[in-house]
Amino acid sequence: MKRKTFIKSTVWSAAAFSILLFSLVVFSREGESHRDADQLDTALTVPATARTGDIRAGWSDRAKFLGGGQRPAGQNILWYKQSANVWEEALPIGNGRLGAMVFGGVADERIQLNESTLWDGYALDPNNPEALGALPEVRRLLFEDKNNEAVKLAEQTMMGRPKGVKPYQSLGELWFDTPHLVAEAYTRSLDLATGMATTRYKHGGTWYTREAFASVGSDVIIVRFTADQRGKISGSFALRRQQDAEAMPHATDATSLLLKGRLPVKDKDGNPRGLRFAAQVKAVASGGKIGFRGNILSVEDADTLTLYIAGATNYPGLQHINDGMIEFPGVPEETCAAAIAAALHQPYAIAKAAHVREHQRYYSRVQLELGTPDEEIRQLTTAELLEHARQAGQPHPSLVETFFQYGRYLLIASSRPGTMPANLQGLWAWQMNPPWNADYHTNINLQMNYWPAEITNLPEMHLPLFDLTEALVKPGARTAKVIYGADGWVVHHLTDAWGFTAPADGPQGIWPMGAAWLAQHPWEHYCYTQDTAFLRQRAYPLMKGAAEFILDFLVEAPVGTPVAGKLVTNPSYSPENEFFLPNGERSVFTYGATMDLEIIHDLLTNCIAASEILEVDNGFRDTCRNTLSRLAPIRISKTTGRVMEWAEDYKEVEPHHRHTSHLFALHPGNQISVTETPELAEAAKKTLIARGDGGTGWGLAWKINMWNRLHDGDHAYQLLSVLLREKTLPNLFDNHPPFQIDGNFGATAAIAEMLVQSHVPVENQGFEIQLLPALPLAFGSGSVKGLRARGGVEIALSWSGGKLTDARIVAEKGGRLTLRLGNQRVTFDTKKGEVLHLDGNLKHQQI
Ligand code: FUC
């Protein structure tokens, strides 16, 4: 027990430390205005490139802001009238692989850089060979209610070696200073529709503009400096990293800075295994001079300046992590140089236009209009809009609109075909040890990142998740064999870029449901896209392998247990909730936790459907059917009327716990629904009420989705209001706290599901499409275009005063379409590609 507490607390202490650091930084910044200039600490008076010491979240720009900045153009923008004082105020850009946080500094600018493959660690075999021998005893103890004896034994025998993963890390930082100590009419902004971060101000009668974007085509970040007078651009530039790297003038390029290093990790034989990495910044000026002072690049009196920022590692790619390589080919500084050389072929205007086009290919697919704000609201900066939400108790709909599009923007920027999937921070992290290693948590967080992918019309951005999932099959199969003696493949509650699949951290890590949950995603991708080739080649093999593990892992509950004779998981754990045993002790370990049963129900049901569609595997399908019929059911507590979280009706230690795991069947599963299982839906509602309306960022995002599925849009909106008031940082990053991106993605998906849901199955592998199933009153009148529904359907809707006014439904695949509006259910027989124009009563419109 002691040990368990320690392990849990180390995970939490990383987070707590970041929160502390963050509050210290914020606190000290707020305190500044009360201090006299001569009391300011050195960081405030020293130019960026002369600063030494540790890299922190906080930042100081020596410039004085005189105000007067006007709202930049663009519908969904984030904008501010001062530069960022802390990382959580900076603006993210990314091309899926390279990311940057732009602070918008005037005298002192900071652009923090990430490369999504820069992970500490290496591929290893963490499986504990003692586990399998201990498993029968762990199971016996749990069935006999000796939960904590089971925890002890499992901790001794089942935990991974090592017991955790290494962190995702920042690539480095570009810091620069300019002679501008005063800024008039300053604004910095991020236009979600163009993916451009812009800083603009006037100094000494000259207007200065800086634009930054992450180019997919050139695979570099480009920063462009212009001024409305000639010869005005001067500054000093330096690259920095907290550790394990060196910054220097580039050896063969007189106008480039280079940063290069290697992570120092070694394997047990002492072989260096760390990734190599590099960043290069190339300065191209028109007019003026470029030179070096030591490691600092200086630009004097240029007319324009363009920085090309490249970053690379020698990570071999997810498809090669299981190849057994010890040294990886690839020289990151050469990769950087090649990317920059290629980018230089394109004039800036063309590169920018290509970037905007590429971004809009995805971004423009969905438009959401929640009413035009009046001029007073329109003029509020993003920070002021958040403050307005705090004062008013709920956000202005225009903030909801921006927050929705921001989730889509962040997914486009952090997860593109061929890149790593979005981690706990997407791909933006300034630390060497970000909270929870910024890893891939598979007991909710990674999956939540991808909830908006299909419904908000970004199916391509879902693909990196499948690449990671496929990379986990081989190590996961080994873990299944070594730890459980099972076929198929398994993932526990987290993984990294190196295919870690063993139990990590503590007993909360002995949760072998990660693969089963991950396998829901390729199936959903199929449901939305109807891409049968994808189902056959990628989705079904993943689903089947995950199910094969489950079929072996399930055991029959013995006589004397409340679910005797039924199949249950054991050991089992409901992330990450603790309960009281009848003797008053606390525990986490049990058998047949409801979430396990719900995930398994989902997986086996999907496997049956997929094998029918593909007309394969009759025998396996029968086994899935037979197993489903023997699986312990979801049960309702006789004492509370809620969905039981565990097989025994334990009392939870923390009634408002952030995870609502036992409602997986309501969302993201579909076993519980208002129309098909009203009794369970009622119990789910009681469960949600008991869990309360607070929580961490992602915890709230999940509950918003659940209230949507209960068709209670107003309650969902109430929680969305809490999220925006209390758990959203100045740059609209979700705040667990600390920053964790899942809440952004979960909320974006939830805003979409207020408008369209399609999880209830109907005959012939179809789905009922529910229009405006959870429309909050606060959404008044509005419209949405481009949302997707399962079955290969695209939807545009308008509403007024809470009622549908018209709908445009594209039935890409054709066939029977079932639509629901409130209690009305209508079916249409459609031709392939047919477009239905319907009025507010679901009648064909005359057009
Ligand atoms: C889960 C959650 C924590 C945190 C972590 C990354 O374990 O319980 O709140 O979000 O993932």
PDB file of N, CA, C and O in Angstrom, residues 563 566-568 592-602 628 630-637 641-647 661-667 669-673 677 679-681 683-684 687:
ATOM      1  N   VAL A 563     -21.832 -11.887  -9.760  1.00  0.00           N
ATOM      2  CA  VAL A 563     -22.042 -12.191 -11.185  1.00  0.00           C
ATOM      3  C   VAL A 563     -21.580 -13.620 -11.502  1.00  0.00           C
ATOM      4  O   VAL A 563     -21.064 -13.884 -12.598  1.00  0.00           O
ATOM      5  N   LYS A 566     -20.862 -15.652 -14.926  1.00  0.00           N
ATOM      6  CA  LYS A 566     -20.685 -14.717 -16.047  1.00  0.00           C
ATOM      7  C   LYS A 566     -19.186 -14.497 -16.310  1.00  0.00           C
ATOM      8  O   LYS A 566     -18.348 -14.713 -15.431  1.00  0.00           O
ATOM      9  N   LEU A 567     -18.906 -14.044 -17.498  1.00  0.00           N
ATOM     10  CA  LEU A 567     -17.502 -13.758 -17.819  1.00  0.00           C
ATOM     11  C   LEU A 567     -17.128 -12.349 -17.349  1.00  0.00           C
ATOM     12  O   LEU A 567     -17.882 -11.393 -17.569  1.00  0.00           O
ATOM     13  N   VAL A 568     -15.992 -12.262 -16.700  1.00  0.00           N
ATOM     14  CA  VAL A 568     -15.509 -10.967 -16.201  1.00  0.00           C
ATOM     15  C   VAL A 568     -14.009 -10.826 -16.458  1.00  0.00           C
ATOM     16  O   VAL A 568     -13.321 -11.815 -16.718  1.00  0.00           O
ATOM     17  N   GLY A 592     -14.092  -7.518 -12.911  1.00  0.00           N
ATOM     18  CA  GLY A 592     -15.310  -7.119 -13.633  1.00  0.00           C
ATOM     19  C   GLY A 592     -15.748  -5.679 -13.448  1.00  0.00           C
ATOM     20  O   GLY A 592     -16.950  -5.415 -13.354  1.00  0.00           O
ATOM     21  N   ALA A 593     -14.807  -4.725 -13.411  1.00  0.00           N
ATOM     22  CA  ALA A 593     -15.227  -3.319 -13.344  1.00  0.00           C
ATOM     23  C   ALA A 593     -16.097  -3.019 -14.571  1.00  0.00           C
ATOM     24  O   ALA A 593     -15.834  -3.501 -15.676  1.00  0.00           O
ATOM     25  N   THR A 594     -17.128  -2.228 -14.363  1.00  0.00           N
ATOM     26  CA  THR A 594     -18.132  -2.013 -15.421  1.00  0.00           C
ATOM     27  C   THR A 594     -17.497  -1.498 -16.713  1.00  0.00           C
ATOM     28  O   THR A 594     -17.882  -1.905 -17.805  1.00  0.00           O
ATOM     29  N   MET A 595     -16.517  -0.589 -16.584  1.00  0.00           N
ATOM     30  CA  MET A 595     -15.939  -0.049 -17.806  1.00  0.00           C
ATOM     31  C   MET A 595     -15.346  -1.153 -18.678  1.00  0.00           C
ATOM     32  O   MET A 595     -15.506  -1.129 -19.906  1.00  0.00           O
ATOM     33  N   ASP A 596     -14.667  -2.116 -18.055  1.00  0.00           N
ATOM     34  CA  ASP A 596     -14.095  -3.220 -18.837  1.00  0.00           C
ATOM     35  C   ASP A 596     -15.186  -3.915 -19.643  1.00  0.00           C
ATOM     36  O   ASP A 596     -15.022  -4.202 -20.837  1.00  0.00           O
ATOM     37  N   LEU A 597     -16.298  -4.181 -18.958  1.00  0.00           N
ATOM     38  CA  LEU A 597     -17.368  -4.933 -19.619  1.00  0.00           C
ATOM     39  C   LEU A 597     -17.942  -4.129 -20.783  1.00  0.00           C
ATOM     40  O   LEU A 597     -18.306  -4.684 -21.820  1.00  0.00           O
ATOM     41  N   GLU A 598     -17.998  -2.838 -20.596  1.00  0.00           N
ATOM     42  CA  GLU A 598     -18.560  -1.978 -21.645  1.00  0.00           C
ATOM     43  C   GLU A 598     -17.615  -1.871 -22.847  1.00  0.00           C
ATOM     44  O   GLU A 598     -18.057  -1.902 -24.001  1.00  0.00           O
ATOM     45  N   ILE A 599     -16.336  -1.754 -22.543  1.00  0.00           N
ATOM     46  CA  ILE A 599     -15.361  -1.692 -23.654  1.00  0.00           C
ATOM     47  C   ILE A 599     -15.405  -3.010 -24.424  1.00  0.00           C
ATOM     48  O   ILE A 599     -15.389  -3.037 -25.660  1.00  0.00           O
ATOM     49  N   ILE A 600     -15.478  -4.102 -23.681  1.00  0.00           N
ATOM     50  CA  ILE A 600     -15.492  -5.425 -24.331  1.00  0.00           C
ATOM     51  C   ILE A 600     -16.775  -5.604 -25.142  1.00  0.00           C
ATOM     52  O   ILE A 600     -16.747  -6.103 -26.275  1.00  0.00           O
ATOM     53  N   HIS A 601     -17.873  -5.161 -24.596  1.00  0.00           N
ATOM     54  CA  HIS A 601     -19.140  -5.241 -25.329  1.00  0.00           C
ATOM     55  C   HIS A 601     -19.023  -4.484 -26.655  1.00  0.00           C
ATOM     56  O   HIS A 601     -19.432  -4.971 -27.714  1.00  0.00           O
ATOM     57  N   ASP A 602     -18.444  -3.317 -26.571  1.00  0.00           N
ATOM     58  CA  ASP A 602     -18.263  -2.481 -27.757  1.00  0.00           C
ATOM     59  C   ASP A 602     -17.391  -3.200 -28.786  1.00  0.00           C
ATOM     60  O   ASP A 602     -17.747  -3.328 -29.962  1.00  0.00           O
ATOM     61  N   LEU A 628     -20.252 -12.586 -25.832  1.00  0.00           N
ATOM     62  CA  LEU A 628     -21.124 -11.456 -25.476  1.00  0.00           C
ATOM     63  C   LEU A 628     -22.309 -11.917 -24.633  1.00  0.00           C
ATOM     64  O   LEU A 628     -22.691 -11.264 -23.668  1.00  0.00           O
ATOM     65  N   ARG A 630     -22.405 -14.265 -22.633  1.00  0.00           N
ATOM     66  CA  ARG A 630     -21.995 -14.694 -21.288  1.00  0.00           C
ATOM     67  C   ARG A 630     -21.323 -13.579 -20.479  1.00  0.00           C
ATOM     68  O   ARG A 630     -20.952 -13.768 -19.320  1.00  0.00           O
ATOM     69  N   LEU A 631     -21.167 -12.413 -21.104  1.00  0.00           N
ATOM     70  CA  LEU A 631     -20.464 -11.313 -20.432  1.00  0.00           C
ATOM     71  C   LEU A 631     -21.337 -10.746 -19.304  1.00  0.00           C
ATOM     72  O   LEU A 631     -22.544 -10.583 -19.469  1.00  0.00           O
ATOM     73  N   ALA A 632     -20.720 -10.450 -18.168  1.00  0.00           N
ATOM     74  CA  ALA A 632     -21.482  -9.833 -17.069  1.00  0.00           C
ATOM     75  C   ALA A 632     -22.108  -8.536 -17.571  1.00  0.00           C
ATOM     76  O   ALA A 632     -21.481  -7.794 -18.326  1.00  0.00           O
ATOM     77  N   PRO A 633     -23.349  -8.278 -17.188  1.00  0.00           N
ATOM     78  CA  PRO A 633     -24.043  -7.092 -17.731  1.00  0.00           C
ATOM     79  C   PRO A 633     -23.715  -5.809 -16.958  1.00  0.00           C
ATOM     80  O   PRO A 633     -23.157  -5.861 -15.866  1.00  0.00           O
ATOM     81  N   ILE A 634     -24.133  -4.688 -17.533  1.00  0.00           N
ATOM     82  CA  ILE A 634     -24.085  -3.413 -16.800  1.00  0.00           C
ATOM     83  C   ILE A 634     -25.187  -3.512 -15.752  1.00  0.00           C
ATOM     84  O   ILE A 634     -26.309  -3.916 -16.060  1.00  0.00           O
ATOM     85  N   ARG A 635     -24.861  -3.150 -14.526  1.00  0.00           N
ATOM     86  CA  ARG A 635     -25.896  -3.275 -13.479  1.00  0.00           C
ATOM     87  C   ARG A 635     -26.195  -1.920 -12.834  1.00  0.00           C
ATOM     88  O   ARG A 635     -25.369  -1.016 -12.814  1.00  0.00           O
ATOM     89  N   ILE A 636     -27.425  -1.827 -12.336  1.00  0.00           N
ATOM     90  CA  ILE A 636     -27.862  -0.586 -11.674  1.00  0.00           C
ATOM     91  C   ILE A 636     -27.872  -0.846 -10.170  1.00  0.00           C
ATOM     92  O   ILE A 636     -28.387  -1.885  -9.716  1.00  0.00           O
ATOM     93  N   SER A 637     -27.305   0.069  -9.419  1.00  0.00           N
ATOM     94  CA  SER A 637     -27.225  -0.114  -7.967  1.00  0.00           C
ATOM     95  C   SER A 637     -28.619  -0.025  -7.343  1.00  0.00           C
ATOM     96  O   SER A 637     -29.369   0.910  -7.628  1.00  0.00           O
ATOM     97  N   GLY A 641     -29.468   3.721  -7.423  1.00  0.00           N
ATOM     98  CA  GLY A 641     -30.113   3.866  -8.741  1.00  0.00           C
ATOM     99  C   GLY A 641     -29.134   4.258  -9.838  1.00  0.00           C
ATOM    100  O   GLY A 641     -29.521   4.551 -10.963  1.00  0.00           O
ATOM    101  N   ARG A 642     -27.837   4.286  -9.512  1.00  0.00           N
ATOM    102  CA  ARG A 642     -26.828   4.669 -10.513  1.00  0.00           C
ATOM    103  C   ARG A 642     -26.254   3.437 -11.200  1.00  0.00           C
ATOM    104  O   ARG A 642     -26.415   2.323 -10.698  1.00  0.00           O
ATOM    105  N   VAL A 643     -25.546   3.684 -12.291  1.00  0.00           N
ATOM    106  CA  VAL A 643     -24.807   2.595 -12.936  1.00  0.00           C
ATOM    107  C   VAL A 643     -23.690   2.197 -11.967  1.00  0.00           C
ATOM    108  O   VAL A 643     -22.958   3.059 -11.466  1.00  0.00           O
ATOM    109  N   MET A 644     -23.603   0.905 -11.673  1.00  0.00           N
ATOM    110  CA  MET A 644     -22.559   0.464 -10.742  1.00  0.00           C
ATOM    111  C   MET A 644     -21.192   0.565 -11.415  1.00  0.00           C
ATOM    112  O   MET A 644     -21.038   0.206 -12.571  1.00  0.00           O
ATOM    113  N   GLU A 645     -20.212   1.036 -10.656  1.00  0.00           N
ATOM    114  CA  GLU A 645     -18.877   1.190 -11.253  1.00  0.00           C
ATOM    115  C   GLU A 645     -18.093  -0.125 -11.179  1.00  0.00           C
ATOM    116  O   GLU A 645     -17.225  -0.389 -12.013  1.00  0.00           O
ATOM    117  N   TRP A 646     -18.414  -0.929 -10.161  1.00  0.00           N
ATOM    118  CA  TRP A 646     -17.706  -2.198  -9.985  1.00  0.00           C
ATOM    119  C   TRP A 646     -18.733  -3.318  -9.831  1.00  0.00           C
ATOM    120  O   TRP A 646     -19.918  -3.050  -9.608  1.00  0.00           O
ATOM    121  N   ALA A 647     -18.268  -4.566  -9.909  1.00  0.00           N
ATOM    122  CA  ALA A 647     -19.185  -5.699  -9.771  1.00  0.00           C
ATOM    123  C   ALA A 647     -19.842  -5.698  -8.387  1.00  0.00           C
ATOM    124  O   ALA A 647     -20.993  -6.110  -8.224  1.00  0.00           O
ATOM    125  N   SER A 661     -15.656   6.545 -15.808  1.00  0.00           N
ATOM    126  CA  SER A 661     -15.343   5.386 -16.642  1.00  0.00           C
ATOM    127  C   SER A 661     -16.541   4.470 -16.889  1.00  0.00           C
ATOM    128  O   SER A 661     -16.703   3.928 -17.982  1.00  0.00           O
ATOM    129  N   HIS A 662     -17.374   4.292 -15.869  1.00  0.00           N
ATOM    130  CA  HIS A 662     -18.466   3.314 -15.994  1.00  0.00           C
ATOM    131  C   HIS A 662     -19.584   3.789 -16.900  1.00  0.00           C
ATOM    132  O   HIS A 662     -20.544   3.052 -17.135  1.00  0.00           O
ATOM    133  N   LEU A 663     -19.454   5.018 -17.427  1.00  0.00           N
ATOM    134  CA  LEU A 663     -20.431   5.455 -18.440  1.00  0.00           C
ATOM    135  C   LEU A 663     -19.828   5.418 -19.847  1.00  0.00           C
ATOM    136  O   LEU A 663     -20.323   6.076 -20.760  1.00  0.00           O
ATOM    137  N   PHE A 664     -18.760   4.648 -20.021  1.00  0.00           N
ATOM    138  CA  PHE A 664     -18.210   4.434 -21.364  1.00  0.00           C
ATOM    139  C   PHE A 664     -19.329   4.026 -22.323  1.00  0.00           C
ATOM    140  O   PHE A 664     -19.357   4.421 -23.491  1.00  0.00           O
ATOM    141  N   ALA A 665     -20.269   3.224 -21.816  1.00  0.00           N
ATOM    142  CA  ALA A 665     -21.351   2.709 -22.673  1.00  0.00           C
ATOM    143  C   ALA A 665     -22.264   3.820 -23.179  1.00  0.00           C
ATOM    144  O   ALA A 665     -22.961   3.649 -24.176  1.00  0.00           O
ATOM    145  N   LEU A 666     -22.260   4.956 -22.470  1.00  0.00           N
ATOM    146  CA  LEU A 666     -23.072   6.098 -22.921  1.00  0.00           C
ATOM    147  C   LEU A 666     -22.265   6.929 -23.932  1.00  0.00           C
ATOM    148  O   LEU A 666     -22.776   7.397 -24.931  1.00  0.00           O
ATOM    149  N   HIS A 667     -21.010   7.096 -23.635  1.00  0.00           N
ATOM    150  CA  HIS A 667     -20.072   7.794 -24.519  1.00  0.00           C
ATOM    151  C   HIS A 667     -18.660   7.450 -24.095  1.00  0.00           C
ATOM    152  O   HIS A 667     -18.356   7.546 -22.911  1.00  0.00           O
ATOM    153  N   GLY A 669     -19.004   4.808 -26.120  1.00  0.00           N
ATOM    154  CA  GLY A 669     -19.714   3.623 -26.595  1.00  0.00           C
ATOM    155  C   GLY A 669     -21.163   3.969 -26.936  1.00  0.00           C
ATOM    156  O   GLY A 669     -21.584   5.119 -26.788  1.00  0.00           O
ATOM    157  N   ASN A 670     -21.928   2.954 -27.356  1.00  0.00           N
ATOM    158  CA  ASN A 670     -23.336   3.226 -27.695  1.00  0.00           C
ATOM    159  C   ASN A 670     -24.287   2.190 -27.104  1.00  0.00           C
ATOM    160  O   ASN A 670     -25.413   2.051 -27.546  1.00  0.00           O
ATOM    161  N   GLN A 671     -23.812   1.482 -26.067  1.00  0.00           N
ATOM    162  CA  GLN A 671     -24.653   0.445 -25.473  1.00  0.00           C
ATOM    163  C   GLN A 671     -25.811   1.067 -24.683  1.00  0.00           C
ATOM    164  O   GLN A 671     -26.866   0.457 -24.548  1.00  0.00           O
ATOM    165  N   ILE A 672     -25.584   2.254 -24.137  1.00  0.00           N
ATOM    166  CA  ILE A 672     -26.656   2.958 -23.420  1.00  0.00           C
ATOM    167  C   ILE A 672     -27.115   4.117 -24.301  1.00  0.00           C
ATOM    168  O   ILE A 672     -26.298   4.900 -24.781  1.00  0.00           O
ATOM    169  N   SER A 673     -28.413   4.210 -24.520  1.00  0.00           N
ATOM    170  CA  SER A 673     -28.931   5.391 -25.226  1.00  0.00           C
ATOM    171  C   SER A 673     -30.324   5.705 -24.716  1.00  0.00           C
ATOM    172  O   SER A 673     -31.017   4.838 -24.189  1.00  0.00           O
ATOM    173  N   THR A 677     -32.246   2.137 -24.512  1.00  0.00           N
ATOM    174  CA  THR A 677     -32.137   1.582 -23.151  1.00  0.00           C
ATOM    175  C   THR A 677     -32.486   2.675 -22.127  1.00  0.00           C
ATOM    176  O   THR A 677     -31.614   3.126 -21.372  1.00  0.00           O
ATOM    177  N   GLU A 679     -33.932   2.789 -19.311  1.00  0.00           N
ATOM    178  CA  GLU A 679     -33.681   2.561 -17.886  1.00  0.00           C
ATOM    179  C   GLU A 679     -32.210   2.799 -17.542  1.00  0.00           C
ATOM    180  O   GLU A 679     -31.879   3.455 -16.545  1.00  0.00           O
ATOM    181  N   LEU A 680     -31.347   2.272 -18.399  1.00  0.00           N
ATOM    182  CA  LEU A 680     -29.910   2.500 -18.180  1.00  0.00           C
ATOM    183  C   LEU A 680     -29.573   3.978 -18.356  1.00  0.00           C
ATOM    184  O   LEU A 680     -28.727   4.522 -17.647  1.00  0.00           O
ATOM    185  N   ALA A 681     -30.253   4.622 -19.302  1.00  0.00           N
ATOM    186  CA  ALA A 681     -29.992   6.057 -19.519  1.00  0.00           C
ATOM    187  C   ALA A 681     -30.364   6.843 -18.266  1.00  0.00           C
ATOM    188  O   ALA A 681     -29.662   7.782 -17.867  1.00  0.00           O
ATOM    189  N   ALA A 683     -30.324   5.671 -15.216  1.00  0.00           N
ATOM    190  CA  ALA A 683     -29.286   5.378 -14.213  1.00  0.00           C
ATOM    191  C   ALA A 683     -28.011   6.160 -14.523  1.00  0.00           C
ATOM    192  O   ALA A 683     -27.311   6.634 -13.619  1.00  0.00           O
ATOM    193  N   ALA A 684     -27.726   6.317 -15.816  1.00  0.00           N
ATOM    194  CA  ALA A 684     -26.542   7.081 -16.221  1.00  0.00           C
ATOM    195  C   ALA A 684     -26.700   8.539 -15.797  1.00  0.00           C
ATOM    196  O   ALA A 684     -25.757   9.180 -15.336  1.00  0.00           O
ATOM    197  N   THR A 687     -25.994   8.872 -12.264  1.00  0.00           N
ATOM    198  CA  THR A 687     -24.544   8.752 -12.066  1.00  0.00           C
ATOM    199  C   THR A 687     -23.854  10.088 -12.345  1.00  0.00           C
ATOM    200  O   THR A 687     -22.990  10.528 -11.594  1.00  0.00           O
TER     201      THR A 687
END
